[in-house]
Amino acid sequence: MPNHEPRGCPRGASYSWYLYSANRLKYPLMRKRLMKMWRDAKKLHSDPVEAWASIIEDADKAKSFKQARGRGGFVRSSWQEVNELIAASNVYTIKNYGPDRVAGFSPIPAMSMVSYASGARYLSLIGGTCLSFYDWYCDLPPASPQTWGEQTDVPESADWYNSSYIIAWGSNVPQTRTPDAHFFTEVRYKGTKTVAVTPDYAEIAKLCDLWLAPKQGTDAAMALAMGHVMLREFHLDNPSQYFTDYVRRYTDMPMLVMLEETRRLLCRWPYAARRRSY
C-alpha cells in the first residue's frame, strides 16, 4: 500500500483563510424589501402568523419581494427577527397546505451530528419533508444509496489500491479529489485496469486505459446496458456463485425477486408483494 502522503490540496489550504475573509457572513441577513414588509405587518398584527399571512396572501406584496430574488439587497437583521419570520412562515404553510409542504435539508451525520440532528429532528417532529444529501450535493452519486442503501459509506481512497478494475464515472478525480488522486495513478503500476466514463476529455480520462465518451444524457442507457450484460452473463446464461452471493449480501436485488419459482415482482402487485415473503 502506498503512503497516504502527499495529500496536499490547494483548495483545502486556502479554506483556512475563509475565517478571516471580509465576505464571511457573521450575522443573519434579510432582503431589505421583505424586511420592510415584515416590520410593517408586525405593527398591524400581534400574531406573527397573521403578519406573514398579510404579506403572502397579498398578490402585489408577494410578487414584489419575490421579484427581488437574485438581485442582492440583503441587510443585517437579528436572530430573533429571522427565526420569528421562519417560524411564522412554517406554521402558515402547515396550516394551509400541510406539513409535507415544508421541505428542508440537513448535512450528513459525518459532517456534524448536531447540525444533522437539529434539521432532521425538526422536520421529523413537524411532519416535514427531509431532503437527503444526495438531492442537493451535485457530485454524490444517487445510485449508491439506491442500490446499497447507504450514505457515502464507501471505502477510503487508499482502498483503490486493492482493486483490479476501476471505473471512474461522474468523478474527475485529479480535479475534485486532488489529495487522493495519487492512489489512482499508482494502482496502475500493479496492473489495475482503469476506465473513465466522461463525455469530454477530462483530466481523469488521461489517467485511464480506456476512455468511454457517451453523448450527454445517455449515461443512464449505458448503465442499463452494462447491467443487462452482467445479469445475462453471470445470472442467467452462466450463473456465477460469486455474483449470486454478492448481490444477495450487498444489494437490494433480493427485494426485487419473488422466492416462488418462475415468479417475478411486478409494479402492478404492490399490495400482494407486501404479503409475500420475498
Coordinates of C-alpha atoms in Angstrom, one line a residue:
M1 CA 0.0 0.0 0.0
P2 CA 1.5 3.4 -1.0
N3 CA 1.9 6.1 1.6
H4 CA -1.1 8.4 2.2
E5 CA 1.1 11.5 1.8
P6 CA 1.3 13.7 -0.1
R7 CA -2.3 14.6 0.4
G8 CA -1.9 18.4 -0.1
C9 CA -4.8 20.3 -1.7
P10 CA -4.6 24.0 -2.6
R11 CA -8.3 24.4 -2.0
G12 CA -8.0 22.9 1.5
A13 CA -5.0 25.1 2.3
S14 CA -6.8 28.2 1.2
Y15 CA -10.0 27.3 3.0
S16 CA -8.4 28.1 6.4
W17 CA -8.4 31.8 5.4
Y18 CA -12.2 31.8 5.0
L19 CA -12.5 32.6 8.7
Y20 CA -10.7 35.9 8.1
S21 CA -12.4 36.8 4.8
A22 CA -14.2 40.2 4.6
N23 CA -17.0 38.4 2.9
R24 CA -17.7 35.9 5.7
L25 CA -21.2 36.1 7.0
K26 CA -21.3 36.8 10.7
Y27 CA -24.9 37.9 11.1
P28 CA -28.3 36.9 9.7
L29 CA -29.3 38.8 6.6
M30 CA -32.7 39.5 5.2
R31 CA -33.8 41.0 1.9
K32 CA -34.5 44.7 2.5
R33 CA -37.8 44.7 0.7
L34 CA -39.1 41.8 2.7
M35 CA -37.8 43.2 5.9
K36 CA -39.8 46.4 5.5
M37 CA -43.0 44.4 4.7
W38 CA -42.4 42.2 7.7
R39 CA -41.9 45.0 10.1
D40 CA -44.9 46.9 8.8
A41 CA -47.0 43.8 9.1
K42 CA -45.9 43.2 12.7
K43 CA -47.1 46.7 13.6
L44 CA -50.6 45.8 12.4
H45 CA -50.8 42.2 13.6
S46 CA -49.7 40.9 17.0
D47 CA -49.7 37.3 15.8
P48 CA -46.6 36.6 13.6
V49 CA -48.5 34.0 11.6
E50 CA -51.2 36.6 10.8
A51 CA -48.5 39.1 9.9
W52 CA -46.9 36.7 7.4
A53 CA -50.4 35.9 6.0
S54 CA -51.0 39.5 5.3
I55 CA -47.9 39.5 3.1
I56 CA -48.1 36.2 1.3
E57 CA -51.8 36.4 0.6
D58 CA -51.4 39.9 -0.9
A59 CA -50.6 39.2 -4.5
D60 CA -48.9 42.5 -5.1
K61 CA -46.7 42.2 -1.9
A62 CA -45.8 38.6 -2.6
K63 CA -44.8 39.4 -6.2
S64 CA -42.8 42.4 -5.0
F65 CA -40.4 40.6 -2.7
K66 CA -40.2 37.5 -4.9
Q67 CA -39.2 39.6 -7.9
A68 CA -36.3 40.9 -5.9
R69 CA -34.7 37.5 -5.6
G70 CA -31.3 37.2 -7.3
R71 CA -30.7 40.9 -7.1
G72 CA -28.9 41.1 -3.7
G73 CA -30.3 43.8 -1.5
F74 CA -29.6 42.0 1.8
V75 CA -29.3 43.9 5.0
R76 CA -28.4 42.9 8.5
S77 CA -31.1 41.5 10.8
S78 CA -31.2 39.8 14.1
W79 CA -31.6 36.1 15.0
Q80 CA -34.8 36.8 16.8
E81 CA -36.3 38.5 13.8
V82 CA -35.3 35.9 11.2
N83 CA -36.3 33.0 13.5
E84 CA -39.7 34.5 14.1
L85 CA -40.2 35.0 10.3
I86 CA -39.2 31.5 9.5
A87 CA -41.4 30.0 12.3
A88 CA -44.4 32.1 11.2
S89 CA -44.0 31.1 7.5
N90 CA -43.6 27.4 8.5
V91 CA -46.8 27.5 10.7
Y92 CA -48.7 29.3 7.9
T93 CA -47.7 26.7 5.3
I94 CA -48.5 23.8 7.6
K95 CA -52.0 25.2 8.5
N96 CA -52.9 25.9 4.9
Y97 CA -51.1 23.2 2.8
G98 CA -50.0 20.5 5.2
P99 CA -46.7 19.7 6.9
D100 CA -45.2 17.9 4.0
R101 CA -45.1 21.2 2.1
V102 CA -42.2 22.2 4.4
A103 CA -39.1 20.8 2.9
G104 CA -35.6 21.1 4.4
F105 CA -32.1 19.8 4.2
S106 CA -29.6 18.7 6.9
P107 CA -25.9 17.9 6.4
I108 CA -24.9 14.3 6.5
P109 CA -24.1 12.9 10.0
A110 CA -20.5 12.6 9.1
M111 CA -20.3 16.4 8.9
S112 CA -21.8 17.1 12.3
M113 CA -24.3 15.1 14.3
V114 CA -25.5 18.3 15.9
S115 CA -26.3 20.1 12.6
Y116 CA -27.7 16.9 11.1
A117 CA -29.9 16.1 14.1
S118 CA -31.2 19.6 14.5
G119 CA -32.5 19.9 11.0
A120 CA -33.7 16.2 10.6
R121 CA -35.3 16.2 14.1
Y122 CA -37.2 19.4 13.5
L123 CA -38.6 18.2 10.1
S124 CA -39.5 14.8 11.6
L125 CA -41.3 16.4 14.5
I126 CA -43.5 18.7 12.3
G127 CA -44.0 16.0 9.6
G128 CA -42.0 17.9 7.0
T129 CA -40.0 16.5 4.1
C130 CA -36.4 15.9 4.8
L131 CA -34.4 16.0 1.6
S132 CA -31.3 13.8 1.6
F133 CA -27.8 15.0 1.0
Y134 CA -27.8 13.3 -2.4
D135 CA -30.7 15.5 -3.5
W136 CA -28.6 18.6 -3.0
Y137 CA -24.9 17.7 -3.4
C138 CA -24.2 17.5 -7.1
D139 CA -21.1 15.3 -7.0
L140 CA -22.5 12.5 -4.9
P141 CA -23.9 9.5 -6.9
P142 CA -27.5 8.7 -6.0
A143 CA -27.1 5.2 -7.5
S144 CA -25.0 4.3 -4.4
P145 CA -27.7 4.7 -1.8
Q146 CA -30.4 3.4 -4.2
T147 CA -28.5 0.2 -4.6
W148 CA -26.7 -0.4 -1.4
G149 CA -28.9 1.7 1.0
E150 CA -26.0 3.7 2.5
Q151 CA -24.9 7.3 2.5
T152 CA -21.4 7.5 1.1
D153 CA -20.3 4.7 3.4
V154 CA -17.7 3.6 0.9
P155 CA -14.0 2.5 1.3
E156 CA -11.4 5.2 1.6
S157 CA -9.5 6.2 -1.4
A158 CA -6.5 4.1 -0.3
D159 CA -8.6 1.0 -0.9
W160 CA -8.4 1.8 -4.6
Y161 CA -5.0 0.2 -4.5
N162 CA -6.7 -3.2 -3.6
S163 CA -8.8 -3.1 -6.8
S164 CA -8.1 -4.8 -10.1
Y165 CA -10.6 -2.8 -12.1
I166 CA -11.7 0.8 -11.5
I167 CA -14.4 2.7 -13.4
A168 CA -14.3 6.5 -12.8
W169 CA -17.8 7.6 -13.6
G170 CA -19.1 11.1 -12.7
S171 CA -15.9 12.0 -10.8
N172 CA -13.0 13.9 -12.2
V173 CA -10.6 12.5 -9.6
P174 CA -7.5 14.7 -10.3
Q175 CA -9.6 17.9 -10.0
T176 CA -12.2 17.0 -7.3
R177 CA -10.2 14.5 -5.3
T178 CA -6.8 16.1 -5.5
P179 CA -5.3 14.6 -2.3
D180 CA -6.4 11.1 -3.3
A181 CA -5.6 11.2 -7.0
H182 CA -2.1 9.7 -6.5
F183 CA -3.7 6.3 -5.4
F184 CA -5.5 6.3 -8.8
T185 CA -2.3 6.7 -10.7
E186 CA -0.2 4.4 -8.5
V187 CA -2.5 1.5 -8.7
R188 CA -1.9 1.2 -12.5
Y189 CA 1.7 0.2 -11.8
K190 CA 0.4 -3.1 -10.3
G191 CA -1.7 -3.9 -13.4
T192 CA -5.1 -2.5 -12.4
K193 CA -7.2 -1.5 -15.4
T194 CA -8.9 1.9 -15.2
V195 CA -11.8 3.2 -17.2
A196 CA -13.1 6.8 -17.5
V197 CA -16.7 7.5 -18.5
T198 CA -17.0 11.1 -19.4
P199 CA -18.3 12.9 -22.5
D200 CA -15.3 15.3 -22.5
Y201 CA -11.6 14.6 -22.4
A202 CA -11.3 15.5 -18.7
E203 CA -8.2 15.0 -16.6
I204 CA -9.4 11.6 -15.4
A205 CA -9.5 10.3 -19.0
K206 CA -5.8 11.0 -19.3
L207 CA -5.1 8.6 -16.4
C208 CA -7.2 5.7 -17.8
D209 CA -6.6 2.7 -20.0
L210 CA -10.0 3.2 -21.7
W211 CA -12.0 6.3 -22.2
L212 CA -15.7 6.0 -22.9
A213 CA -17.3 9.2 -24.1
P214 CA -21.1 8.7 -24.2
K215 CA -23.2 11.6 -25.5
Q216 CA -24.5 13.9 -22.8
G217 CA -27.7 12.5 -21.4
T218 CA -27.1 8.9 -22.4
D219 CA -25.3 7.7 -19.2
A220 CA -28.5 6.0 -17.9
A221 CA -28.9 4.0 -21.1
M222 CA -25.2 3.0 -21.0
A223 CA -25.6 1.9 -17.3
L224 CA -28.7 -0.1 -18.1
A225 CA -26.9 -1.8 -21.0
M226 CA -24.0 -2.7 -18.7
G227 CA -26.3 -4.1 -16.1
H228 CA -28.2 -6.1 -18.7
V229 CA -24.9 -7.7 -19.9
M230 CA -23.9 -8.6 -16.3
L231 CA -27.2 -10.1 -15.5
R232 CA -27.3 -12.0 -18.7
E233 CA -23.8 -13.4 -18.5
F234 CA -23.4 -14.0 -14.7
H235 CA -27.0 -14.7 -13.6
L236 CA -28.9 -16.2 -16.5
D237 CA -26.7 -17.8 -19.1
N238 CA -23.8 -18.8 -16.9
P239 CA -24.7 -18.4 -13.2
S240 CA -21.7 -17.4 -11.0
Q241 CA -21.7 -18.3 -7.3
Y242 CA -19.6 -15.2 -6.6
F243 CA -22.1 -12.9 -8.3
T244 CA -25.1 -14.5 -6.6
D245 CA -23.5 -14.3 -3.1
Y246 CA -22.5 -10.7 -3.7
V247 CA -25.9 -9.4 -4.9
R248 CA -27.7 -11.2 -2.1
R249 CA -25.4 -9.8 0.6
Y250 CA -24.7 -6.2 -0.6
T251 CA -27.5 -5.1 -3.0
D252 CA -31.3 -4.8 -2.9
M253 CA -31.7 -7.5 -5.6
P254 CA -33.3 -10.0 -3.2
M255 CA -36.1 -7.4 -2.6
L256 CA -36.9 -7.4 -6.4
V257 CA -37.4 -11.1 -6.8
M258 CA -40.1 -13.5 -5.5
L259 CA -39.0 -16.7 -3.9
E260 CA -41.7 -18.6 -5.8
E261 CA -40.2 -20.2 -8.8
T262 CA -40.9 -18.5 -12.2
R263 CA -42.5 -15.6 -10.4
R264 CA -41.2 -12.0 -10.7
L265 CA -42.1 -9.0 -8.7
L266 CA -44.0 -6.6 -10.9
C267 CA -45.0 -3.0 -10.2
R268 CA -48.7 -3.9 -10.6
W269 CA -48.5 -6.1 -7.5
P270 CA -47.8 -3.6 -4.8
Y271 CA -50.1 -5.0 -2.1
A272 CA -49.7 -8.6 -3.0
A273 CA -46.0 -8.2 -2.8
R274 CA -46.2 -6.9 0.8
R275 CA -48.0 -10.1 1.9
R276 CA -45.5 -12.4 0.4
S277 CA -42.0 -13.4 1.5
Y278 CA -39.6 -12.0 -0.9

